[in-house]
Amino acid sequence: MKAGIIVFPGSNCDRDAEFALNMAGFKTEYIWHDYENIKDYNLIFIPGGFSYGDYLRAGALAKFSPVMKQIEKYILNENGFVLGVCNGFQILTEAEILSGALTKNNSLKFICKDVDIKPINRETAFSRYITKDSLTIPIAHSEGNYYIENYEELKNKNLIAFEYIKNPNGSIGNIAGIYNETFNVLGMMPHPERNSLKILGNGDGLEILLSIRRSLENE
Amino acid sequence: MKKFFFEVLIILKDGILDPQGSATQKVLKRLEYPIDNIRFGKLITFEITAKDKDNAEKIAKEITYNSLINPVLENFELKLLKEIEI
C-alpha cells in the first residue's frame, strides 16, 4: 500500500505523517505541491502546518496549488482515499472538497492538548476497523472552530466522522471531523499522526490509519 | 488600457464568532465605554488592468468571490476607488 504525503511550502506535520503511515504499514512518498500525477497512490495525506503561512485565511492559498486539481480528479474517480489533518482539513474546506469552514477558536487561543473524540459514522473505510468507542488524539490549532450553515443536513447524510467528547474550540455540534458525500475523503482537526505509538501517548491515532489500510486491503 | 484601483472590505457574517472583536470589546467595556458589537474586518486593495470599467469590475468581483473571501464565513463590499489611463 502506497501513501503520498503532500508537502506545501509551510507544511510541518509531513514527517510525523510519514512516520505514522509507515507504522501503519504504508510505503510513503512526499509529493511537492506542484506535482501533477498522484494517481498511483492508495492514500493521499494532506498534513498539518501553515501552508503559504496561512496568509489570507488558513488553507486559502494552498487550494490553488497544481496538486489540488489532481486531488479533485483523484477523489472524483475514486482512485483511493484522502485524509486531511488540521491545516489539511482547512485546505479541503477552502477547496470546497469538504463542506463548511474552520474559523478561530472561540477562546481566542491556540490550543495544544490531548482531546477525546468519538467516531460517529463507523461504516466508512476510515472508521470501519476502529476498535474503541473513543480515541485520545492531540489537537494543535487556533482555527479549528468548525462552522456550517446547514448542520442538520450534514448530520442527516451521516457525514460527521468524529465528535469531541468535550468541545475545545466551539465547533458546531462538537464536530472534530467530517466526510465528503462519497466517503472517500476525511478531514479532521485532531492529529492522529502524532499519537501513532504507545510511547507518544496511547497509540490511538494508529487506529484510523490502520482502518484505512485494512479497508484498502479488503476491497 | 486603463488601470482600476479597487478596495474590498471583508466582514464576518452575523453569527460568526469574532474573537478579536469580542476580546477588544471586553477590554473597552472594562474601561466603562458604552460600546457594543465590535467586529473586525479586513481591507484589501488591488489594481486591475482592463480595457473598460465593466471588465475590470467583473474581474475584481471574480477574484474577490473566488479567492479573497470565504463565502461560508464572510461578506464583502467591493469599491472602485479610481481609474487612470496607462
PDB file of C-alpha atoms in Angstrom:
ATOM      1  CA  MET A   1       0.000   0.000   0.000  1.00  0.00           C
ATOM      2  CA  LYS A   2       1.388   3.351  -1.039  1.00  0.00           C
ATOM      3  CA  ALA A   3       0.609   6.697   0.584  1.00  0.00           C
ATOM      4  CA  GLY A   4       1.546  10.107  -0.790  1.00  0.00           C
ATOM      5  CA  ILE A   5       2.094  12.999   1.598  1.00  0.00           C
ATOM      6  CA  ILE A   6       1.503  16.395   0.013  1.00  0.00           C
ATOM      7  CA  VAL A   7       4.094  18.972   1.032  1.00  0.00           C
ATOM      8  CA  PHE A   8       3.149  22.645   0.711  1.00  0.00           C
ATOM      9  CA  PRO A   9       5.506  25.488   1.486  1.00  0.00           C
ATOM     10  CA  GLY A  10       4.818  25.735   5.225  1.00  0.00           C
ATOM     11  CA  SER A  11       3.657  22.154   5.904  1.00  0.00           C
ATOM     12  CA  ASN A  12       5.233  20.935   9.125  1.00  0.00           C
ATOM     13  CA  CYS A  13       3.487  17.698  10.047  1.00  0.00           C
ATOM     14  CA  ASP A  14       4.689  15.866   6.939  1.00  0.00           C
ATOM     15  CA  ARG A  15       7.415  13.952   8.769  1.00  0.00           C
ATOM     16  CA  ASP A  16       5.094  12.886  11.582  1.00  0.00           C
ATOM     17  CA  ALA A  17       2.727  11.700   8.871  1.00  0.00           C
ATOM     18  CA  GLU A  18       5.472   9.677   7.212  1.00  0.00           C
ATOM     19  CA  PHE A  19       6.421   8.035  10.494  1.00  0.00           C
ATOM     20  CA  ALA A  20       2.832   7.185  11.427  1.00  0.00           C
ATOM     21  CA  LEU A  21       1.927   5.917   7.957  1.00  0.00           C
ATOM     22  CA  ASN A  22       4.986   3.672   7.988  1.00  0.00           C
ATOM     23  CA  MET A  23       3.891   2.375  11.390  1.00  0.00           C
ATOM     24  CA  ALA A  24       0.511   1.564   9.836  1.00  0.00           C
ATOM     25  CA  GLY A  25       2.200  -0.408   7.057  1.00  0.00           C
ATOM     26  CA  PHE A  26       2.148   2.111   4.206  1.00  0.00           C
ATOM     27  CA  LYS A  27       5.058   2.834   1.906  1.00  0.00           C
ATOM     28  CA  THR A  28       5.306   6.601   1.736  1.00  0.00           C
ATOM     29  CA  GLU A  29       6.488   9.293  -0.624  1.00  0.00           C
ATOM     30  CA  TYR A  30       6.467  13.059  -0.299  1.00  0.00           C
ATOM     31  CA  ILE A  31       4.680  14.915  -3.075  1.00  0.00           C
ATOM     32  CA  TRP A  32       5.677  18.532  -3.688  1.00  0.00           C
ATOM     33  CA  HIS A  33       2.581  20.693  -4.141  1.00  0.00           C
ATOM     34  CA  ASP A  34       3.230  21.479  -7.807  1.00  0.00           C
ATOM     35  CA  TYR A  35       3.402  17.810  -8.783  1.00  0.00           C
ATOM     36  CA  GLU A  36       0.754  16.701 -11.240  1.00  0.00           C
ATOM     37  CA  ASN A  37       0.496  12.945 -11.111  1.00  0.00           C
ATOM     38  CA  ILE A  38      -0.898  11.319  -8.000  1.00  0.00           C
ATOM     39  CA  LYS A  39      -2.984   8.524  -9.497  1.00  0.00           C
ATOM     40  CA  ASP A  40      -0.805   5.693  -8.221  1.00  0.00           C
ATOM     41  CA  TYR A  41      -1.258   6.260  -4.516  1.00  0.00           C
ATOM     42  CA  ASN A  42      -3.781   4.353  -2.422  1.00  0.00           C
ATOM     43  CA  LEU A  43      -3.952   7.159   0.099  1.00  0.00           C
ATOM     44  CA  ILE A  44      -3.223  10.867  -0.100  1.00  0.00           C
ATOM     45  CA  PHE A  45      -2.357  12.507   3.203  1.00  0.00           C
ATOM     46  CA  ILE A  46      -2.623  16.307   3.442  1.00  0.00           C
ATOM     47  CA  PRO A  47      -0.670  17.172   6.583  1.00  0.00           C
ATOM     48  CA  GLY A  48      -0.935  19.998   9.073  1.00  0.00           C
ATOM     49  CA  GLY A  49       1.159  23.118   9.249  1.00  0.00           C
ATOM     50  CA  PHE A  50       0.847  26.584   7.826  1.00  0.00           C
ATOM     51  CA  SER A  51       0.590  26.267   4.050  1.00  0.00           C
ATOM     52  CA  TYR A  52       1.608  29.594   2.486  1.00  0.00           C
ATOM     53  CA  GLY A  53       1.932  30.995   6.007  1.00  0.00           C
ATOM     54  CA  ASP A  54      -1.849  30.772   6.427  1.00  0.00           C
ATOM     55  CA  TYR A  55      -1.991  34.182   4.743  1.00  0.00           C
ATOM     56  CA  LEU A  56      -5.433  35.417   3.680  1.00  0.00           C
ATOM     57  CA  ARG A  57      -7.071  32.563   5.667  1.00  0.00           C
ATOM     58  CA  ALA A  58      -5.842  29.174   6.832  1.00  0.00           C
ATOM     59  CA  GLY A  59      -5.624  26.934   3.752  1.00  0.00           C
ATOM     60  CA  ALA A  60      -6.929  29.588   1.359  1.00  0.00           C
ATOM     61  CA  LEU A  61      -3.859  29.942  -0.851  1.00  0.00           C
ATOM     62  CA  ALA A  62      -2.958  26.237  -0.883  1.00  0.00           C
ATOM     63  CA  LYS A  63      -6.127  25.392  -2.772  1.00  0.00           C
ATOM     64  CA  PHE A  64      -4.628  26.994  -5.896  1.00  0.00           C
ATOM     65  CA  SER A  65      -1.603  24.650  -5.981  1.00  0.00           C
ATOM     66  CA  PRO A  66      -1.470  22.411  -9.075  1.00  0.00           C
ATOM     67  CA  VAL A  67      -1.684  19.238  -6.997  1.00  0.00           C
ATOM     68  CA  MET A  68      -5.117  20.259  -5.690  1.00  0.00           C
ATOM     69  CA  LYS A  69      -6.604  19.977  -9.205  1.00  0.00           C
ATOM     70  CA  GLN A  70      -5.198  16.437  -9.325  1.00  0.00           C
ATOM     71  CA  ILE A  71      -6.637  15.663  -5.898  1.00  0.00           C
ATOM     72  CA  GLU A  72     -10.087  16.748  -7.107  1.00  0.00           C
ATOM     73  CA  LYS A  73      -9.814  14.305 -10.009  1.00  0.00           C
ATOM     74  CA  TYR A  74      -8.446  11.575  -7.739  1.00  0.00           C
ATOM     75  CA  ILE A  75     -11.476  11.934  -5.475  1.00  0.00           C
ATOM     76  CA  LEU A  76     -13.960  12.078  -8.346  1.00  0.00           C
ATOM     77  CA  ASN A  77     -12.524   8.926  -9.935  1.00  0.00           C
ATOM     78  CA  GLU A  78     -12.351   7.238  -6.508  1.00  0.00           C
ATOM     79  CA  ASN A  79      -8.707   6.298  -7.061  1.00  0.00           C
ATOM     80  CA  GLY A  80      -8.136   5.998  -3.330  1.00  0.00           C
ATOM     81  CA  PHE A  81      -8.692   7.809  -0.053  1.00  0.00           C
ATOM     82  CA  VAL A  82      -7.775  11.327   1.033  1.00  0.00           C
ATOM     83  CA  LEU A  83      -7.088  12.257   4.635  1.00  0.00           C
ATOM     84  CA  GLY A  84      -6.596  15.914   5.561  1.00  0.00           C
ATOM     85  CA  VAL A  85      -5.462  16.708   9.066  1.00  0.00           C
ATOM     86  CA  CYS A  86      -5.580  20.158  10.684  1.00  0.00           C
ATOM     87  CA  ASN A  87      -4.258  22.538   8.000  1.00  0.00           C
ATOM     88  CA  GLY A  88      -5.063  19.703   5.572  1.00  0.00           C
ATOM     89  CA  PHE A  89      -8.709  19.868   6.728  1.00  0.00           C
ATOM     90  CA  GLN A  90      -8.692  23.649   6.337  1.00  0.00           C
ATOM     91  CA  ILE A  91      -7.348  23.288   2.781  1.00  0.00           C
ATOM     92  CA  LEU A  92     -10.058  20.722   1.914  1.00  0.00           C
ATOM     93  CA  THR A  93     -12.838  23.041   3.117  1.00  0.00           C
ATOM     94  CA  GLU A  94     -11.316  26.052   1.348  1.00  0.00           C
ATOM     95  CA  ALA A  95     -11.176  23.975  -1.858  1.00  0.00           C
ATOM     96  CA  GLU A  96     -14.849  23.061  -1.260  1.00  0.00           C
ATOM     97  CA  ILE A  97     -13.977  19.376  -1.360  1.00  0.00           C
ATOM     98  CA  LEU A  98     -15.449  19.255   2.147  1.00  0.00           C
ATOM     99  CA  SER A  99     -18.339  21.473   3.206  1.00  0.00           C
ATOM    100  CA  GLY A 100     -18.289  24.166   5.872  1.00  0.00           C
ATOM    101  CA  ALA A 101     -15.362  26.220   7.102  1.00  0.00           C
ATOM    102  CA  LEU A 102     -12.949  26.481  10.001  1.00  0.00           C
ATOM    103  CA  THR A 103     -12.709  29.706  11.909  1.00  0.00           C
ATOM    104  CA  LYS A 104     -10.953  30.975  15.029  1.00  0.00           C
ATOM    105  CA  ASN A 105     -11.295  29.055  18.288  1.00  0.00           C
ATOM    106  CA  ASN A 106     -13.837  30.791  20.488  1.00  0.00           C
ATOM    107  CA  SER A 107     -11.283  31.001  23.299  1.00  0.00           C
ATOM    108  CA  LEU A 108      -9.055  33.189  21.074  1.00  0.00           C
ATOM    109  CA  LYS A 109      -6.193  30.864  21.975  1.00  0.00           C
ATOM    110  CA  PHE A 110      -4.022  28.391  20.168  1.00  0.00           C
ATOM    111  CA  ILE A 111      -4.916  25.077  21.811  1.00  0.00           C
ATOM    112  CA  CYS A 112      -2.418  22.253  22.054  1.00  0.00           C
ATOM    113  CA  LYS A 113      -3.575  19.283  24.112  1.00  0.00           C
ATOM    114  CA  ASP A 114      -4.926  15.757  24.021  1.00  0.00           C
ATOM    115  CA  VAL A 115      -8.678  15.520  23.467  1.00  0.00           C
ATOM    116  CA  ASP A 116     -11.111  12.608  23.393  1.00  0.00           C
ATOM    117  CA  ILE A 117     -13.144  12.109  20.243  1.00  0.00           C
ATOM    118  CA  LYS A 118     -15.748   9.509  19.339  1.00  0.00           C
ATOM    119  CA  PRO A 119     -16.320   8.055  15.894  1.00  0.00           C
ATOM    120  CA  ILE A 120     -19.884   8.849  14.747  1.00  0.00           C
ATOM    121  CA  ASN A 121     -20.230   7.181  11.348  1.00  0.00           C
ATOM    122  CA  ARG A 122     -18.466   3.857  11.833  1.00  0.00           C
ATOM    123  CA  GLU A 123     -19.232   2.418   8.399  1.00  0.00           C
ATOM    124  CA  THR A 124     -16.508   4.095   6.341  1.00  0.00           C
ATOM    125  CA  ALA A 125     -13.045   2.972   5.292  1.00  0.00           C
ATOM    126  CA  PHE A 126     -11.588   5.411   7.811  1.00  0.00           C
ATOM    127  CA  SER A 127     -13.588   4.113  10.763  1.00  0.00           C
ATOM    128  CA  ARG A 128     -14.737   0.557   9.990  1.00  0.00           C
ATOM    129  CA  TYR A 129     -11.892  -1.124  11.856  1.00  0.00           C
ATOM    130  CA  ILE A 130     -11.606   1.282  14.773  1.00  0.00           C
ATOM    131  CA  THR A 131     -11.868  -0.944  17.818  1.00  0.00           C
ATOM    132  CA  LYS A 132     -12.509   1.650  20.521  1.00  0.00           C
ATOM    133  CA  ASP A 133     -15.516   3.827  21.321  1.00  0.00           C
ATOM    134  CA  SER A 134     -13.374   6.869  21.960  1.00  0.00           C
ATOM    135  CA  LEU A 135      -9.903   7.867  20.843  1.00  0.00           C
ATOM    136  CA  THR A 136      -7.440  10.186  22.541  1.00  0.00           C
ATOM    137  CA  ILE A 137      -5.859  12.345  19.833  1.00  0.00           C
ATOM    138  CA  PRO A 138      -3.894  15.592  20.190  1.00  0.00           C
ATOM    139  CA  ILE A 139      -5.105  18.872  18.732  1.00  0.00           C
ATOM    140  CA  ALA A 140      -2.888  21.875  17.957  1.00  0.00           C
ATOM    141  CA  HIS A 141      -4.696  24.732  16.255  1.00  0.00           C
ATOM    142  CA  SER A 142      -6.001  28.259  16.561  1.00  0.00           C
ATOM    143  CA  GLU A 143      -8.546  27.958  13.751  1.00  0.00           C
ATOM    144  CA  GLY A 144     -10.347  24.708  14.445  1.00  0.00           C
ATOM    145  CA  ASN A 145     -13.815  26.029  15.163  1.00  0.00           C
ATOM    146  CA  TYR A 146     -15.901  24.199  12.562  1.00  0.00           C
ATOM    147  CA  TYR A 147     -18.899  26.015  11.174  1.00  0.00           C
ATOM    148  CA  ILE A 148     -21.547  25.079   8.629  1.00  0.00           C
ATOM    149  CA  GLU A 149     -24.870  26.744   7.831  1.00  0.00           C
ATOM    150  CA  ASN A 150     -26.816  23.526   7.256  1.00  0.00           C
ATOM    151  CA  TYR A 151     -25.633  21.396  10.142  1.00  0.00           C
ATOM    152  CA  GLU A 152     -28.796  19.256  10.098  1.00  0.00           C
ATOM    153  CA  GLU A 153     -28.149  18.205   6.510  1.00  0.00           C
ATOM    154  CA  LEU A 154     -24.593  17.174   7.382  1.00  0.00           C
ATOM    155  CA  LYS A 155     -25.951  15.115  10.248  1.00  0.00           C
ATOM    156  CA  ASN A 156     -28.776  13.528   8.254  1.00  0.00           C
ATOM    157  CA  LYS A 157     -26.384  12.481   5.491  1.00  0.00           C
ATOM    158  CA  ASN A 158     -24.206  10.817   8.125  1.00  0.00           C
ATOM    159  CA  LEU A 159     -21.180  12.913   7.122  1.00  0.00           C
ATOM    160  CA  ILE A 160     -19.960  13.538  10.664  1.00  0.00           C
ATOM    161  CA  ALA A 161     -16.826  11.461  11.221  1.00  0.00           C
ATOM    162  CA  PHE A 162     -15.804  12.404  14.752  1.00  0.00           C
ATOM    163  CA  GLU A 163     -17.222  14.486  17.584  1.00  0.00           C
ATOM    164  CA  TYR A 164     -15.295  15.906  20.527  1.00  0.00           C
ATOM    165  CA  ILE A 165     -16.458  14.494  23.826  1.00  0.00           C
ATOM    166  CA  LYS A 166     -15.650  17.862  25.409  1.00  0.00           C
ATOM    167  CA  ASN A 167     -15.708  20.678  22.851  1.00  0.00           C
ATOM    168  CA  PRO A 168     -12.352  22.510  22.922  1.00  0.00           C
ATOM    169  CA  ASN A 169     -12.877  25.208  20.279  1.00  0.00           C
ATOM    170  CA  GLY A 170     -16.586  25.972  19.837  1.00  0.00           C
ATOM    171  CA  SER A 171     -17.230  23.768  16.786  1.00  0.00           C
ATOM    172  CA  ILE A 172     -20.884  23.432  15.854  1.00  0.00           C
ATOM    173  CA  GLY A 173     -22.283  20.076  17.047  1.00  0.00           C
ATOM    174  CA  ASN A 174     -18.867  19.292  18.655  1.00  0.00           C
ATOM    175  CA  ILE A 175     -17.607  18.329  15.207  1.00  0.00           C
ATOM    176  CA  ALA A 176     -13.970  17.190  15.048  1.00  0.00           C
ATOM    177  CA  GLY A 177     -14.005  15.675  11.550  1.00  0.00           C
ATOM    178  CA  ILE A 178     -16.277  15.209   8.533  1.00  0.00           C
ATOM    179  CA  TYR A 179     -16.545  13.145   5.348  1.00  0.00           C
ATOM    180  CA  ASN A 180     -17.400  14.106   1.790  1.00  0.00           C
ATOM    181  CA  GLU A 181     -20.545  12.634   0.286  1.00  0.00           C
ATOM    182  CA  THR A 182     -18.775   9.682  -1.315  1.00  0.00           C
ATOM    183  CA  PHE A 183     -16.942   8.876   1.937  1.00  0.00           C
ATOM    184  CA  ASN A 184     -13.515   8.755   0.316  1.00  0.00           C
ATOM    185  CA  VAL A 185     -12.349  11.980   1.957  1.00  0.00           C
ATOM    186  CA  LEU A 186     -11.939  12.623   5.666  1.00  0.00           C
ATOM    187  CA  GLY A 187     -10.958  15.968   7.139  1.00  0.00           C
ATOM    188  CA  MET A 188     -10.241  16.270  10.848  1.00  0.00           C
ATOM    189  CA  MET A 189      -8.640  18.777  13.209  1.00  0.00           C
ATOM    190  CA  PRO A 190      -7.073  16.271  15.684  1.00  0.00           C
ATOM    191  CA  HIS A 191      -3.695  14.839  14.649  1.00  0.00           C
ATOM    192  CA  PRO A 192      -3.786  11.017  14.524  1.00  0.00           C
ATOM    193  CA  GLU A 193      -0.204  11.001  13.199  1.00  0.00           C
ATOM    194  CA  ARG A 194       1.032  12.487  16.481  1.00  0.00           C
ATOM    195  CA  ASN A 195      -0.220   9.574  18.543  1.00  0.00           C
ATOM    196  CA  SER A 196       0.782   6.564  16.500  1.00  0.00           C
ATOM    197  CA  LEU A 197       2.689   4.668  19.187  1.00  0.00           C
ATOM    198  CA  LYS A 198       2.186   3.963  22.870  1.00  0.00           C
ATOM    199  CA  ILE A 199       5.304   5.955  23.656  1.00  0.00           C
ATOM    200  CA  LEU A 200       3.674   9.045  22.099  1.00  0.00           C
ATOM    201  CA  GLY A 201       0.530   8.749  24.224  1.00  0.00           C
ATOM    202  CA  ASN A 202      -1.508   5.605  23.861  1.00  0.00           C
ATOM    203  CA  GLY A 203      -1.260   4.924  20.111  1.00  0.00           C
ATOM    204  CA  ASP A 204      -4.925   5.708  19.369  1.00  0.00           C
ATOM    205  CA  GLY A 205      -4.074   7.674  16.222  1.00  0.00           C
ATOM    206  CA  LEU A 206      -2.918   4.487  14.551  1.00  0.00           C
ATOM    207  CA  GLU A 207      -6.460   3.063  14.771  1.00  0.00           C
ATOM    208  CA  ILE A 208      -7.604   5.430  11.999  1.00  0.00           C
ATOM    209  CA  LEU A 209      -4.598   4.780   9.742  1.00  0.00           C
ATOM    210  CA  LEU A 210      -4.859   1.037  10.257  1.00  0.00           C
ATOM    211  CA  SER A 211      -8.551   1.163   9.424  1.00  0.00           C
ATOM    212  CA  ILE A 212      -7.703   2.822   6.089  1.00  0.00           C
ATOM    213  CA  ARG A 213      -5.052   0.207   5.328  1.00  0.00           C
ATOM    214  CA  ARG A 214      -7.262  -2.716   6.214  1.00  0.00           C
ATOM    215  CA  SER A 215     -10.126  -1.306   4.179  1.00  0.00           C
ATOM    216  CA  LEU A 216      -7.813  -0.898   1.169  1.00  0.00           C
ATOM    217  CA  GLU A 217      -6.574  -4.458   1.552  1.00  0.00           C
ATOM    218  CA  ASN A 218     -10.042  -5.908   1.853  1.00  0.00           C
ATOM    219  CA  GLU A 219     -11.522  -4.077  -1.103  1.00  0.00           C
TER     220      GLU A 219
ATOM    221  CA  MET B   1      -5.886  50.140 -21.446  1.00  0.00           C
ATOM    222  CA  LYS B   2      -6.715  51.560 -18.060  1.00  0.00           C
ATOM    223  CA  LYS B   3      -5.759  50.794 -14.528  1.00  0.00           C
ATOM    224  CA  PHE B   4      -8.565  50.460 -11.983  1.00  0.00           C
ATOM    225  CA  PHE B   5      -7.954  50.748  -8.257  1.00  0.00           C
ATOM    226  CA  PHE B   6     -10.215  48.674  -6.060  1.00  0.00           C
ATOM    227  CA  GLU B   7     -10.676  48.171  -2.375  1.00  0.00           C
ATOM    228  CA  VAL B   8     -12.634  45.348  -0.839  1.00  0.00           C
ATOM    229  CA  LEU B   9     -13.894  45.376   2.703  1.00  0.00           C
ATOM    230  CA  ILE B  10     -14.327  41.875   4.118  1.00  0.00           C
ATOM    231  CA  ILE B  11     -16.600  41.412   7.104  1.00  0.00           C
ATOM    232  CA  LEU B  12     -17.506  38.265   9.029  1.00  0.00           C
ATOM    233  CA  LYS B  13     -21.166  37.285   8.609  1.00  0.00           C
ATOM    234  CA  ASP B  14     -23.560  37.827  11.511  1.00  0.00           C
ATOM    235  CA  GLY B  15     -23.427  34.919  13.923  1.00  0.00           C
ATOM    236  CA  ILE B  16     -19.816  34.019  13.135  1.00  0.00           C
ATOM    237  CA  LEU B  17     -17.845  34.499  16.278  1.00  0.00           C
ATOM    238  CA  ASP B  18     -15.236  37.234  16.048  1.00  0.00           C
ATOM    239  CA  PRO B  19     -12.832  36.572  18.922  1.00  0.00           C
ATOM    240  CA  GLN B  20     -10.713  39.643  18.175  1.00  0.00           C
ATOM    241  CA  GLY B  21     -13.811  41.800  18.300  1.00  0.00           C
ATOM    242  CA  SER B  22     -15.156  40.280  21.486  1.00  0.00           C
ATOM    243  CA  ALA B  23     -11.784  40.464  23.268  1.00  0.00           C
ATOM    244  CA  THR B  24     -11.399  44.120  22.316  1.00  0.00           C
ATOM    245  CA  GLN B  25     -14.958  44.838  23.380  1.00  0.00           C
ATOM    246  CA  LYS B  26     -14.373  43.215  26.749  1.00  0.00           C
ATOM    247  CA  VAL B  27     -11.375  45.445  27.415  1.00  0.00           C
ATOM    248  CA  LEU B  28     -13.172  48.615  26.326  1.00  0.00           C
ATOM    249  CA  LYS B  29     -16.186  47.698  28.454  1.00  0.00           C
ATOM    250  CA  ARG B  30     -13.857  47.280  31.396  1.00  0.00           C
ATOM    251  CA  LEU B  31     -12.790  50.888  30.774  1.00  0.00           C
ATOM    252  CA  GLU B  32     -16.501  51.712  31.044  1.00  0.00           C
ATOM    253  CA  TYR B  33     -17.079  52.849  27.465  1.00  0.00           C
ATOM    254  CA  PRO B  34     -20.665  52.353  26.234  1.00  0.00           C
ATOM    255  CA  ILE B  35     -19.557  50.116  23.356  1.00  0.00           C
ATOM    256  CA  ASP B  36     -21.200  47.041  21.766  1.00  0.00           C
ATOM    257  CA  ASN B  37     -20.814  44.752  18.759  1.00  0.00           C
ATOM    258  CA  ILE B  38     -17.199  45.360  17.784  1.00  0.00           C
ATOM    259  CA  ARG B  39     -16.456  43.411  14.608  1.00  0.00           C
ATOM    260  CA  PHE B  40     -13.071  43.189  12.931  1.00  0.00           C
ATOM    261  CA  GLY B  41     -12.770  43.093   9.172  1.00  0.00           C
ATOM    262  CA  LYS B  42     -10.092  43.109   6.512  1.00  0.00           C
ATOM    263  CA  LEU B  43      -9.376  45.786   3.935  1.00  0.00           C
ATOM    264  CA  ILE B  44      -7.611  44.598   0.803  1.00  0.00           C
ATOM    265  CA  THR B  45      -6.668  46.908  -2.076  1.00  0.00           C
ATOM    266  CA  PHE B  46      -5.578  45.888  -5.554  1.00  0.00           C
ATOM    267  CA  GLU B  47      -5.192  47.198  -9.105  1.00  0.00           C
ATOM    268  CA  ILE B  48      -6.699  45.668 -12.240  1.00  0.00           C
ATOM    269  CA  THR B  49      -5.592  46.432 -15.778  1.00  0.00           C
ATOM    270  CA  ALA B  50      -8.535  46.207 -18.179  1.00  0.00           C
ATOM    271  CA  LYS B  51      -9.990  47.875 -21.246  1.00  0.00           C
ATOM    272  CA  ASP B  52     -13.089  49.261 -19.539  1.00  0.00           C
ATOM    273  CA  LYS B  53     -14.844  49.624 -16.222  1.00  0.00           C
ATOM    274  CA  ASP B  54     -17.303  46.745 -16.727  1.00  0.00           C
ATOM    275  CA  ASN B  55     -14.488  44.376 -17.494  1.00  0.00           C
ATOM    276  CA  ALA B  56     -12.426  45.491 -14.521  1.00  0.00           C
ATOM    277  CA  GLU B  57     -15.378  45.157 -12.180  1.00  0.00           C
ATOM    278  CA  LYS B  58     -16.135  41.670 -13.454  1.00  0.00           C
ATOM    279  CA  ILE B  59     -12.548  40.520 -12.860  1.00  0.00           C
ATOM    280  CA  ALA B  60     -12.373  42.201  -9.452  1.00  0.00           C
ATOM    281  CA  LYS B  61     -15.601  40.558  -8.347  1.00  0.00           C
ATOM    282  CA  GLU B  62     -14.440  37.152  -9.555  1.00  0.00           C
ATOM    283  CA  ILE B  63     -11.117  37.433  -7.686  1.00  0.00           C
ATOM    284  CA  THR B  64     -12.869  38.613  -4.549  1.00  0.00           C
ATOM    285  CA  TYR B  65     -15.530  35.923  -4.531  1.00  0.00           C
ATOM    286  CA  ASN B  66     -13.332  33.005  -5.556  1.00  0.00           C
ATOM    287  CA  SER B  67     -10.167  33.808  -3.643  1.00  0.00           C
ATOM    288  CA  LEU B  68     -10.239  36.694  -1.217  1.00  0.00           C
ATOM    289  CA  ILE B  69     -13.314  35.718   0.786  1.00  0.00           C
ATOM    290  CA  ASN B  70     -14.707  32.504   2.171  1.00  0.00           C
ATOM    291  CA  PRO B  71     -18.427  32.722   1.360  1.00  0.00           C
ATOM    292  CA  VAL B  72     -19.299  30.401   4.266  1.00  0.00           C
ATOM    293  CA  LEU B  73     -17.950  32.898   6.776  1.00  0.00           C
ATOM    294  CA  GLU B  74     -17.605  36.291   5.180  1.00  0.00           C
ATOM    295  CA  ASN B  75     -19.458  39.050   3.296  1.00  0.00           C
ATOM    296  CA  PHE B  76     -17.765  41.739   1.246  1.00  0.00           C
ATOM    297  CA  GLU B  77     -18.175  45.225  -0.166  1.00  0.00           C
ATOM    298  CA  LEU B  78     -16.160  45.925  -3.297  1.00  0.00           C
ATOM    299  CA  LYS B  79     -15.460  49.551  -4.243  1.00  0.00           C
ATOM    300  CA  LEU B  80     -13.833  51.080  -7.307  1.00  0.00           C
ATOM    301  CA  LEU B  81     -11.698  53.927  -5.974  1.00  0.00           C
ATOM    302  CA  LYS B  82     -10.305  55.494  -9.163  1.00  0.00           C
ATOM    303  CA  GLU B  83      -9.148  54.771 -12.692  1.00  0.00           C
ATOM    304  CA  ILE B  84      -6.193  56.053 -14.695  1.00  0.00           C
ATOM    305  CA  GLU B  85      -5.195  55.861 -18.368  1.00  0.00           C
ATOM    306  CA  ILE B  86      -1.992  53.891 -18.950  1.00  0.00           C
TER     307      ILE B  86
END
